[in-house]
Amino acid sequence: MSQNFVLKILEQVFLRWFGGRTPLERVLKTVFKENHVGSRDRRIIRDFAFNLVRFRPDLIFCLENKENPEALRLFQKQISSLTEKFTEKLTEEQLLSQHFNLKPIFEIDPSRHLKSVHGLSQELLNFLDQSQLPMASIHQGLHAQLGPAPVTLRASTRLAASDLKKIQTKLLNAGFLESKIFFNTYSTFEKLNLEALMEEFQIDHDFFVQDESSQMVAHFMATHSGARILDFCAGAGGKSFHLAEVVEQKCQIDAWEVNPKRRHELKKRASILKIKNLRILDRPPVEKNYDSVLVDAPCSGWGTLRRQPDLILRTRVEDFEHYGSIQSELLKEAGNFLRPGGMLTYSTCSFLESENSWILSNFLKGSPNFQSSKLSPLALTHVRKDSVEKLTNLVSSNGQGSSLGLTLLPQPSLISQGSGGWIGDGFFIGQVQLKG
């Protein structure tokens, strides 16, 4: 792969992406397809493109302060990290020449505060100023975009112990580390060939790619034997499948996904997995006797900035207003399916209170038949014996606790000091209960 080819692809990608609302990942896939880029080259160029987005403010600052020795040193360090996978390093002139000039593309103010460090618009800065989260927490959540996201694999409970042991050895040899929270869960920050990984470890059958944040939901939702549970926004089914395994055939899980295409894919996956206590609904639920209902709501996705660093540049204040309206409506609708005393669980992959505790608070104000409920992780088979306490302690060690739920911030490294081993994405989970 030549330098000129890399620059050509990057130029096409950023000229199409900048100024629009299309995710960078989608633009990359389109350009790769049009230019017949091979799988190995795709991984390298994709990493390069996302790192350019991650480090854009530093690069712009350095360009505008070339006479400053510290700026030059930082620039060389960033360029070195961006190009480490190429045999020949791209020089400053090659990277930032007339063929691919970052400055007119990004136009970042180099003053050193949130606006420059993370590329936030003034409108977003004003919005965040009104947030109930401390600014230090907002900084931590946004700073996570500068680091890699983990690949986390969760072993299916259907795996025989002998098979699990063999696969565990392979994973540990491949650089994975065992979760400090959940049994049979392994994570790595190393760059991997996911296609090869999926084939070797039978992903979506023996193992599931599922972040620790996503896994937590089942451990707060699992309820008494014989309970009926509804996943009201099932999406691809990750939380439904996990919950069905965690309750070990003792509860019936119904899953509903409003999008026909996603619902079709969900049914296909469920059919392959043959999980007996999981039913994919063909039409919206009508029964009102569920013991537990999950609303894993659409959101800004700001808890996943490590995976989508371009979200910062694509987000507008009106996006939060749009999602807030959807989240509120989903909670209202989902509350209708509970029996008296039933529990409504609300989760998002965002750390912003405007999408989390604010939504639950407004729901309670408009629904006097509901009351707040304190989160309490259950001592389940698939949680490490010392982890019920760890999950509880996340409120004080890494999460921003409130009476309406738990907000977790993404961590910058695999071995996170003071986080109890937590490495998941930014996340929120809260519960309210129907009185009666």
GROMACS .gro file of C-alpha atoms in nm:
model
  436
    1MET     CA    1   0.000   0.000   0.000
    2SER     CA    2   0.166   0.324  -0.116
    3GLN     CA    3   0.159   0.657   0.062
    4ASN     CA    4  -0.012   0.818  -0.237
    5PHE     CA    5  -0.289   0.558  -0.221
    6VAL     CA    6  -0.338   0.624   0.152
    7LEU     CA    7  -0.358   0.999   0.095
    8LYS     CA    8  -0.600   0.952  -0.194
    9ILE     CA    9  -0.838   0.740   0.017
   10LEU     CA   10  -0.813   0.971   0.319
   11GLU     CA   11  -0.882   1.274   0.102
   12GLN     CA   12  -1.195   1.112  -0.042
   13VAL     CA   13  -1.313   1.009   0.304
   14PHE     CA   14  -1.275   1.346   0.472
   15LEU     CA   15  -1.405   1.553   0.182
   16ARG     CA   16  -1.725   1.345   0.193
   17TRP     CA   17  -1.750   1.330   0.570
   18PHE     CA   18  -1.665   1.681   0.688
   19GLY     CA   19  -1.959   1.914   0.744
   20GLY     CA   20  -2.220   1.638   0.717
   21ARG     CA   21  -2.397   1.417   0.967
   22THR     CA   22  -2.300   1.079   0.823
   23PRO     CA   23  -2.094   0.863   1.062
   24LEU     CA   24  -1.728   0.837   0.962
   25GLU     CA   25  -1.753   0.457   0.971
   26ARG     CA   26  -2.023   0.461   0.704
   27VAL     CA   27  -1.823   0.697   0.480
   28LEU     CA   28  -1.517   0.475   0.516
   29LYS     CA   29  -1.712   0.166   0.410
   30THR     CA   30  -1.845   0.343   0.102
   31VAL     CA   31  -1.504   0.474  -0.008
   32PHE     CA   32  -1.340   0.136   0.058
   33LYS     CA   33  -1.598  -0.038  -0.158
   34GLU     CA   34  -1.564   0.212  -0.442
   35ASN     CA   35  -1.184   0.183  -0.443
   36HIS     CA   36  -1.169  -0.196  -0.387
   37VAL     CA   37  -0.956  -0.161  -0.073
   38GLY     CA   38  -0.851  -0.495   0.077
   39SER     CA   39  -0.936  -0.603   0.432
   40ARG     CA   40  -0.584  -0.551   0.575
   41ASP     CA   41  -0.553  -0.205   0.419
   42ARG     CA   42  -0.902  -0.117   0.541
   43ARG     CA   43  -0.802  -0.178   0.902
   44ILE     CA   44  -0.490   0.036   0.872
   45ILE     CA   45  -0.661   0.327   0.694
   46ARG     CA   46  -0.960   0.311   0.927
   47ASP     CA   47  -0.734   0.338   1.234
   48PHE     CA   48  -0.545   0.622   1.069
   49ALA     CA   49  -0.866   0.814   0.989
   50PHE     CA   50  -1.011   0.775   1.338
   51ASN     CA   51  -0.682   0.882   1.497
   52LEU     CA   52  -0.675   1.193   1.281
   53VAL     CA   53  -1.017   1.277   1.425
   54ARG     CA   54  -0.908   1.193   1.781
   55PHE     CA   55  -0.595   1.408   1.771
   56ARG     CA   56  -0.713   1.683   1.536
   57PRO     CA   57  -0.699   1.967   1.795
   58ASP     CA   58  -0.337   1.886   1.886
   59LEU     CA   59  -0.237   1.867   1.520
   60ILE     CA   60  -0.399   2.201   1.444
   61PHE     CA   61  -0.242   2.361   1.751
   62CYS     CA   62   0.100   2.238   1.643
   63LEU     CA   63   0.056   2.363   1.288
   64GLU     CA   64  -0.032   2.709   1.415
   65ASN     CA   65   0.262   2.714   1.658
   66LYS     CA   66   0.544   2.561   1.452
   67GLU     CA   67   0.808   2.785   1.609
   68ASN     CA   68   0.727   2.649   1.953
   69PRO     CA   69   0.966   2.358   2.039
   70GLU     CA   70   0.701   2.192   2.257
   71ALA     CA   71   0.444   2.214   1.977
   72LEU     CA   72   0.692   2.060   1.732
   73ARG     CA   73   0.771   1.779   1.976
   74LEU     CA   74   0.399   1.705   2.028
   75PHE     CA   75   0.340   1.712   1.653
   76GLN     CA   76   0.619   1.463   1.586
   77LYS     CA   77   0.488   1.236   1.861
   78GLN     CA   78   0.133   1.239   1.724
   79ILE     CA   79   0.245   1.184   1.364
   80SER     CA   80   0.462   0.895   1.478
   81SER     CA   81   0.169   0.731   1.661
   82LEU     CA   82  -0.062   0.786   1.365
   83THR     CA   83   0.177   0.630   1.114
   84GLU     CA   84   0.334   0.351   1.317
   85LYS     CA   85   0.175   0.081   1.099
   86PHE     CA   86   0.336   0.209   0.778
   87THR     CA   87   0.675   0.083   0.666
   88GLU     CA   88   0.765   0.432   0.546
   89LYS     CA   89   0.664   0.715   0.777
   90LEU     CA   90   0.453   0.989   0.625
   91THR     CA   91   0.634   1.318   0.673
   92GLU     CA   92   0.473   1.642   0.783
   93GLU     CA   93   0.474   1.771   0.426
   94GLN     CA   94   0.320   1.454   0.286
   95LEU     CA   95   0.049   1.435   0.550
   96LEU     CA   96  -0.045   1.802   0.556
   97SER     CA   97   0.033   1.905   0.199
   98GLN     CA   98  -0.210   2.052  -0.049
   99HIS     CA   99  -0.330   1.695  -0.112
  100PHE     CA  100  -0.459   1.655   0.243
  101ASN     CA  101  -0.464   1.977   0.443
  102LEU     CA  102  -0.616   1.933   0.787
  103LYS     CA  103  -0.647   2.298   0.877
  104PRO     CA  104  -0.924   2.407   0.634
  105ILE     CA  105  -1.106   2.081   0.701
  106PHE     CA  106  -1.131   2.111   1.077
  107GLU     CA  107  -1.071   2.480   1.162
  108ILE     CA  108  -1.023   2.428   1.535
  109ASP     CA  109  -0.953   2.720   1.770
  110PRO     CA  110  -0.623   2.629   1.948
  111SER     CA  111  -0.714   2.786   2.285
  112ARG     CA  112  -0.669   2.520   2.551
  113HIS     CA  113  -1.009   2.440   2.699
  114LEU     CA  114  -1.296   2.203   2.620
  115LYS     CA  115  -1.360   2.371   2.288
  116SER     CA  116  -1.009   2.305   2.158
  117VAL     CA  117  -0.923   1.984   2.341
  118HIS     CA  118  -1.236   1.808   2.219
  119GLY     CA  119  -1.347   2.022   1.925
  120LEU     CA  120  -1.681   2.115   2.081
  121SER     CA  121  -1.895   2.389   1.933
  122GLN     CA  122  -1.987   2.686   2.149
  123GLU     CA  123  -2.348   2.570   2.138
  124LEU     CA  124  -2.253   2.232   2.286
  125LEU     CA  125  -2.033   2.397   2.547
  126ASN     CA  126  -2.326   2.608   2.662
  127PHE     CA  127  -2.545   2.297   2.676
  128LEU     CA  128  -2.289   2.104   2.883
  129ASP     CA  129  -2.258   2.397   3.122
  130GLN     CA  130  -2.623   2.337   3.215
  131SER     CA  131  -2.563   1.967   3.283
  132GLN     CA  132  -2.582   1.833   3.639
  133LEU     CA  133  -2.259   1.638   3.586
  134PRO     CA  134  -1.946   1.802   3.733
  135MET     CA  135  -1.714   1.945   3.466
  136ALA     CA  136  -1.441   1.702   3.580
  137SER     CA  137  -1.671   1.412   3.488
  138ILE     CA  138  -1.753   1.565   3.150
  139HIS     CA  139  -1.380   1.605   3.085
  140GLN     CA  140  -1.322   1.237   3.174
  141GLY     CA  141  -1.605   1.118   2.953
  142LEU     CA  142  -1.484   1.324   2.658
  143HIS     CA  143  -1.118   1.247   2.718
  144ALA     CA  144  -1.194   0.878   2.666
  145GLN     CA  145  -1.220   0.942   2.291
  146LEU     CA  146  -0.842   0.987   2.281
  147GLY     CA  147  -0.787   0.625   2.382
  148PRO     CA  148  -0.881   0.289   2.230
  149ALA     CA  149  -1.196   0.098   2.314
  150PRO     CA  150  -1.173  -0.260   2.441
  151VAL     CA  151  -1.295  -0.564   2.255
  152THR     CA  152  -1.489  -0.763   2.516
  153LEU     CA  153  -1.603  -1.122   2.467
  154ARG     CA  154  -1.861  -1.295   2.687
  155ALA     CA  155  -1.869  -1.675   2.688
  156SER     CA  156  -2.205  -1.844   2.644
  157THR     CA  157  -2.325  -2.038   2.947
  158ARG     CA  158  -2.397  -2.327   2.709
  159LEU     CA  159  -2.026  -2.395   2.656
  160ALA     CA  160  -1.903  -2.714   2.819
  161ALA     CA  161  -1.647  -2.653   3.093
  162SER     CA  162  -1.375  -2.840   2.901
  163ASP     CA  163  -1.437  -2.635   2.583
  164LEU     CA  164  -1.442  -2.312   2.779
  165LYS     CA  165  -1.107  -2.396   2.938
  166LYS     CA  166  -0.945  -2.454   2.597
  167ILE     CA  167  -1.084  -2.129   2.456
  168GLN     CA  168  -0.988  -1.939   2.768
  169THR     CA  169  -0.625  -2.047   2.720
  170LYS     CA  170  -0.634  -1.928   2.357
  171LEU     CA  171  -0.779  -1.591   2.456
  172LEU     CA  172  -0.524  -1.533   2.732
  173ASN     CA  173  -0.243  -1.627   2.492
  174ALA     CA  174  -0.387  -1.378   2.239
  175GLY     CA  175  -0.351  -1.096   2.490
  176PHE     CA  176  -0.698  -1.092   2.648
  177LEU     CA  177  -0.738  -1.036   3.020
  178GLU     CA  178  -1.014  -1.184   3.234
  179SER     CA  179  -1.277  -0.942   3.360
  180LYS     CA  180  -1.250  -0.831   3.721
  181ILE     CA  181  -1.630  -0.804   3.737
  182PHE     CA  182  -1.788  -1.089   3.540
  183PHE     CA  183  -1.705  -1.457   3.507
  184ASN     CA  184  -1.607  -1.589   3.162
  185THR     CA  185  -1.563  -1.241   3.016
  186TYR     CA  186  -1.238  -1.135   2.846
  187SER     CA  187  -1.116  -0.799   2.714
  188THR     CA  188  -0.826  -0.654   2.521
  189PHE     CA  189  -0.728  -0.313   2.388
  190GLU     CA  190  -0.504  -0.470   2.124
  191LYS     CA  191  -0.594  -0.425   1.758
  192LEU     CA  192  -0.745  -0.751   1.635
  193ASN     CA  193  -0.862  -0.908   1.314
  194LEU     CA  194  -1.224  -0.946   1.424
  195GLU     CA  195  -1.315  -1.153   1.119
  196ALA     CA  196  -1.055  -1.416   1.208
  197LEU     CA  197  -1.155  -1.391   1.573
  198MET     CA  198  -1.521  -1.450   1.491
  199GLU     CA  199  -1.435  -1.763   1.295
  200GLU     CA  200  -1.197  -1.907   1.556
  201PHE     CA  201  -1.415  -1.848   1.861
  202GLN     CA  202  -1.760  -1.883   1.694
  203ILE     CA  203  -1.873  -1.532   1.782
  204ASP     CA  204  -2.251  -1.502   1.823
  205HIS     CA  205  -2.272  -1.868   1.924
  206ASP     CA  206  -2.009  -1.970   2.179
  207PHE     CA  207  -1.896  -1.612   2.246
  208PHE     CA  208  -2.063  -1.274   2.216
  209VAL     CA  209  -1.899  -0.938   2.159
  210GLN     CA  210  -2.058  -0.744   2.446
  211ASP     CA  211  -1.918  -0.452   2.643
  212GLU     CA  212  -1.918  -0.479   3.022
  213SER     CA  213  -2.167  -0.190   3.040
  214SER     CA  214  -2.416  -0.382   2.830
  215GLN     CA  215  -2.364  -0.695   3.040
  216MET     CA  216  -2.449  -0.511   3.360
  217VAL     CA  217  -2.816  -0.471   3.266
  218ALA     CA  218  -2.899  -0.839   3.308
  219HIS     CA  219  -2.742  -0.849   3.654
  220PHE     CA  220  -2.962  -0.565   3.776
  221MET     CA  221  -3.275  -0.698   3.603
  222ALA     CA  222  -3.269  -1.068   3.689
  223THR     CA  223  -3.569  -1.141   3.906
  224HIS     CA  224  -3.758  -1.422   4.078
  225SER     CA  225  -3.816  -1.764   3.922
  226GLY     CA  226  -4.115  -1.773   3.688
  227ALA     CA  227  -4.103  -1.399   3.615
  228ARG     CA  228  -4.206  -1.259   3.277
  229ILE     CA  229  -3.961  -1.006   3.132
  230LEU     CA  230  -4.000  -0.776   2.830
  231ASP     CA  231  -3.712  -0.619   2.637
  232PHE     CA  232  -3.905  -0.333   2.475
  233CYS     CA  233  -3.621  -0.198   2.253
  234ALA     CA  234  -3.439  -0.518   2.168
  235GLY     CA  235  -3.226  -0.390   1.878
  236ALA     CA  236  -2.977  -0.659   1.776
  237GLY     CA  237  -3.071  -0.865   2.082
  238GLY     CA  238  -2.749  -0.852   2.285
  239LYS     CA  239  -2.920  -0.775   2.616
  240SER     CA  240  -3.211  -1.015   2.546
  241PHE     CA  241  -2.974  -1.305   2.476
  242HIS     CA  242  -2.764  -1.229   2.782
  243LEU     CA  243  -3.066  -1.193   3.011
  244ALA     CA  244  -3.210  -1.522   2.883
  245GLU     CA  245  -2.885  -1.700   2.972
  246VAL     CA  246  -2.845  -1.530   3.311
  247VAL     CA  247  -3.188  -1.635   3.437
  248GLU     CA  248  -3.110  -1.996   3.332
  249GLN     CA  249  -3.452  -2.101   3.195
  250LYS     CA  250  -3.624  -1.980   3.512
  251CYS     CA  251  -3.790  -1.679   3.346
  252GLN     CA  252  -3.962  -1.613   3.014
  253ILE     CA  253  -3.810  -1.333   2.804
  254ASP     CA  254  -4.011  -1.154   2.534
  255ALA     CA  255  -3.824  -0.922   2.295
  256TRP     CA  256  -3.978  -0.652   2.076
  257GLU     CA  257  -3.797  -0.448   1.809
  258VAL     CA  258  -3.998  -0.190   1.614
  259ASN     CA  259  -3.760  -0.174   1.314
  260PRO     CA  260  -3.867  -0.453   1.071
  261LYS     CA  261  -3.518  -0.513   0.932
  262ARG     CA  262  -3.356  -0.537   1.276
  263ARG     CA  263  -3.646  -0.751   1.399
  264HIS     CA  264  -3.589  -0.993   1.108
  265GLU     CA  265  -3.218  -1.020   1.192
  266LEU     CA  266  -3.304  -1.064   1.560
  267LYS     CA  267  -3.533  -1.357   1.478
  268LYS     CA  268  -3.262  -1.517   1.264
  269ARG     CA  269  -3.007  -1.494   1.544
  270ALA     CA  270  -3.252  -1.628   1.801
  271SER     CA  271  -3.339  -1.919   1.573
  272ILE     CA  272  -2.971  -2.014   1.536
  273LEU     CA  273  -2.904  -1.986   1.909
  274LYS     CA  274  -3.217  -2.184   2.002
  275ILE     CA  275  -3.262  -2.016   2.339
  276LYS     CA  276  -3.577  -2.181   2.474
  277ASN     CA  277  -3.685  -1.910   2.715
  278LEU     CA  278  -3.662  -1.626   2.460
  279ARG     CA  279  -3.950  -1.530   2.229
  280ILE     CA  280  -3.921  -1.266   1.956
  281LEU     CA  281  -4.256  -1.088   1.921
  282ASP     CA  282  -4.405  -1.041   1.573
  283ARG     CA  283  -4.617  -0.744   1.680
  284PRO     CA  284  -4.606  -0.487   1.962
  285PRO     CA  285  -4.684  -0.626   2.309
  286VAL     CA  286  -5.034  -0.580   2.446
  287GLU     CA  287  -5.023  -0.771   2.775
  288LYS     CA  288  -4.998  -0.576   3.099
  289ASN     CA  289  -4.864  -0.839   3.335
  290TYR     CA  290  -4.486  -0.831   3.292
  291ASP     CA  291  -4.280  -0.843   3.611
  292SER     CA  292  -3.993  -0.650   3.454
  293VAL     CA  293  -3.960  -0.431   3.143
  294LEU     CA  294  -3.637  -0.299   2.992
  295VAL     CA  295  -3.614   0.022   2.789
  296ASP     CA  296  -3.263   0.036   2.643
  297ALA     CA  297  -3.337   0.364   2.471
  298PRO     CA  298  -3.192   0.526   2.159
  299CYS     CA  299  -2.952   0.801   2.268
  300SER     CA  300  -2.665   1.024   2.160
  301GLY     CA  301  -2.415   0.742   2.213
  302TRP     CA  302  -2.171   0.973   2.391
  303GLY     CA  303  -2.069   0.689   2.620
  304THR     CA  304  -1.912   0.521   2.314
  305LEU     CA  305  -1.683   0.806   2.206
  306ARG     CA  306  -1.383   0.571   2.215
  307ARG     CA  307  -1.549   0.376   1.934
  308GLN     CA  308  -1.692   0.678   1.750
  309PRO     CA  309  -1.469   0.982   1.811
  310ASP     CA  310  -1.639   1.165   1.523
  311LEU     CA  311  -1.961   1.183   1.727
  312ILE     CA  312  -1.833   1.503   1.889
  313LEU     CA  313  -1.819   1.679   1.554
  314ARG     CA  314  -2.153   1.539   1.437
  315THR     CA  315  -2.359   1.614   1.747
  316ARG     CA  316  -2.593   1.914   1.767
  317VAL     CA  317  -2.789   2.035   2.070
  318GLU     CA  318  -3.113   1.952   1.889
  319ASP     CA  319  -3.000   1.586   1.881
  320PHE     CA  320  -3.030   1.569   2.261
  321GLU     CA  321  -3.375   1.727   2.239
  322HIS     CA  322  -3.476   1.475   1.972
  323TYR     CA  323  -3.356   1.176   2.172
  324GLY     CA  324  -3.508   1.313   2.492
  325SER     CA  325  -3.850   1.318   2.329
  326ILE     CA  326  -3.811   0.958   2.208
  327GLN     CA  327  -3.681   0.839   2.547
  328SER     CA  328  -3.972   0.996   2.734
  329GLU     CA  329  -4.230   0.845   2.499
  330LEU     CA  330  -4.072   0.498   2.523
  331LEU     CA  331  -4.080   0.506   2.904
  332LYS     CA  332  -4.446   0.611   2.904
  333GLU     CA  333  -4.540   0.334   2.664
  334ALA     CA  334  -4.330   0.065   2.834
  335GLY     CA  335  -4.479   0.143   3.175
  336ASN     CA  336  -4.818   0.024   3.048
  337PHE     CA  337  -4.700  -0.337   3.024
  338LEU     CA  338  -4.613  -0.386   3.392
  339ARG     CA  339  -4.816  -0.560   3.659
  340PRO     CA  340  -4.856  -0.373   3.992
  341GLY     CA  341  -4.522  -0.387   4.172
  342GLY     CA  342  -4.336  -0.451   3.845
  343MET     CA  343  -3.999  -0.289   3.771
  344LEU     CA  344  -3.918  -0.061   3.478
  345THR     CA  345  -3.545  -0.051   3.392
  346TYR     CA  346  -3.408   0.234   3.181
  347SER     CA  347  -3.061   0.236   3.024
  348THR     CA  348  -2.859   0.435   2.770
  349CYS     CA  349  -2.501   0.434   2.641
  350SER     CA  350  -2.464   0.801   2.740
  351PHE     CA  351  -2.313   0.965   3.049
  352LEU     CA  352  -2.510   1.291   3.010
  353GLU     CA  353  -2.779   1.352   3.270
  354SER     CA  354  -3.003   1.519   3.012
  355GLU     CA  355  -3.060   1.170   2.865
  356ASN     CA  356  -3.062   0.983   3.193
  357SER     CA  357  -3.173   1.100   3.537
  358TRP     CA  358  -3.352   1.402   3.387
  359ILE     CA  359  -3.563   1.168   3.174
  360LEU     CA  360  -3.647   0.942   3.469
  361SER     CA  361  -3.721   1.241   3.692
  362ASN     CA  362  -3.964   1.389   3.439
  363PHE     CA  363  -4.123   1.047   3.395
  364LEU     CA  364  -4.188   1.021   3.770
  365LYS     CA  365  -4.335   1.372   3.780
  366GLY     CA  366  -4.585   1.278   3.512
  367SER     CA  367  -4.652   0.925   3.643
  368PRO     CA  368  -4.765   0.939   4.008
  369ASN     CA  369  -4.833   0.563   4.002
  370PHE     CA  370  -4.455   0.501   3.978
  371GLN     CA  371  -4.186   0.542   4.244
  372SER     CA  372  -3.807   0.548   4.233
  373SER     CA  373  -3.623   0.224   4.316
  374LYS     CA  374  -3.267   0.177   4.436
  375LEU     CA  375  -3.041  -0.030   4.213
  376SER     CA  376  -2.928  -0.355   4.370
  377PRO     CA  377  -2.712  -0.610   4.184
  378LEU     CA  378  -2.811  -0.972   4.248
  379ALA     CA  379  -2.572  -1.247   4.354
  380LEU     CA  380  -2.596  -1.452   4.035
  381THR     CA  381  -2.407  -1.756   3.916
  382HIS     CA  382  -2.230  -1.566   3.639
  383VAL     CA  383  -2.100  -1.281   3.854
  384ARG     CA  384  -1.775  -1.329   4.044
  385LYS     CA  385  -1.837  -1.382   4.417
  386ASP     CA  386  -1.663  -1.057   4.506
  387SER     CA  387  -1.834  -0.861   4.230
  388VAL     CA  388  -2.175  -0.788   4.379
  389GLU     CA  389  -1.990  -0.556   4.616
  390LYS     CA  390  -1.780  -0.422   4.327
  391LEU     CA  391  -2.089  -0.345   4.119
  392THR     CA  392  -2.238  -0.165   4.417
  393ASN     CA  393  -1.915   0.026   4.481
  394LEU     CA  394  -1.905   0.152   4.122
  395VAL     CA  395  -2.149   0.421   4.236
  396SER     CA  396  -1.881   0.579   4.451
  397SER     CA  397  -1.561   0.469   4.274
  398ASN     CA  398  -1.640   0.550   3.910
  399GLY     CA  399  -2.007   0.625   3.876
  400GLN     CA  400  -2.195   0.941   3.952
  401GLY     CA  401  -2.464   0.806   4.180
  402SER     CA  402  -2.812   0.950   4.219
  403SER     CA  403  -3.137   0.828   4.367
  404LEU     CA  404  -3.253   0.760   4.011
  405GLY     CA  405  -2.971   0.544   3.887
  406LEU     CA  406  -2.604   0.496   3.812
  407THR     CA  407  -2.394   0.686   3.558
  408LEU     CA  408  -2.064   0.525   3.462
  409LEU     CA  409  -1.783   0.701   3.279
  410PRO     CA  410  -1.557   0.525   3.027
  411GLN     CA  411  -1.208   0.446   3.153
  412PRO     CA  412  -0.888   0.540   2.966
  413SER     CA  413  -0.701   0.210   3.016
  414LEU     CA  414  -0.745  -0.160   3.076
  415ILE     CA  415  -0.600  -0.147   3.428
  416SER     CA  416  -0.799   0.144   3.569
  417GLN     CA  417  -0.687   0.272   3.906
  418GLY     CA  418  -0.969   0.328   4.152
  419SER     CA  419  -1.237   0.190   3.923
  420GLY     CA  420  -1.260  -0.160   4.063
  421GLY     CA  421  -1.144  -0.302   3.731
  422TRP     CA  422  -1.424  -0.138   3.534
  423ILE     CA  423  -1.338  -0.087   3.164
  424GLY     CA  424  -1.683  -0.052   3.008
  425ASP     CA  425  -1.822   0.227   2.793
  426GLY     CA  426  -2.002   0.527   2.936
  427PHE     CA  427  -2.341   0.410   3.052
  428PHE     CA  428  -2.651   0.476   3.260
  429ILE     CA  429  -2.897   0.241   3.429
  430GLY     CA  430  -3.188   0.334   3.654
  431GLN     CA  431  -3.508   0.172   3.777
  432VAL     CA  432  -3.856   0.283   3.878
  433GLN     CA  433  -4.135   0.065   4.017
  434LEU     CA  434  -4.509   0.058   3.949
  435LYS     CA  435  -4.686   0.101   4.283
  436GLY     CA  436  -4.920  -0.167   4.407
   0.00000   0.00000   0.00000
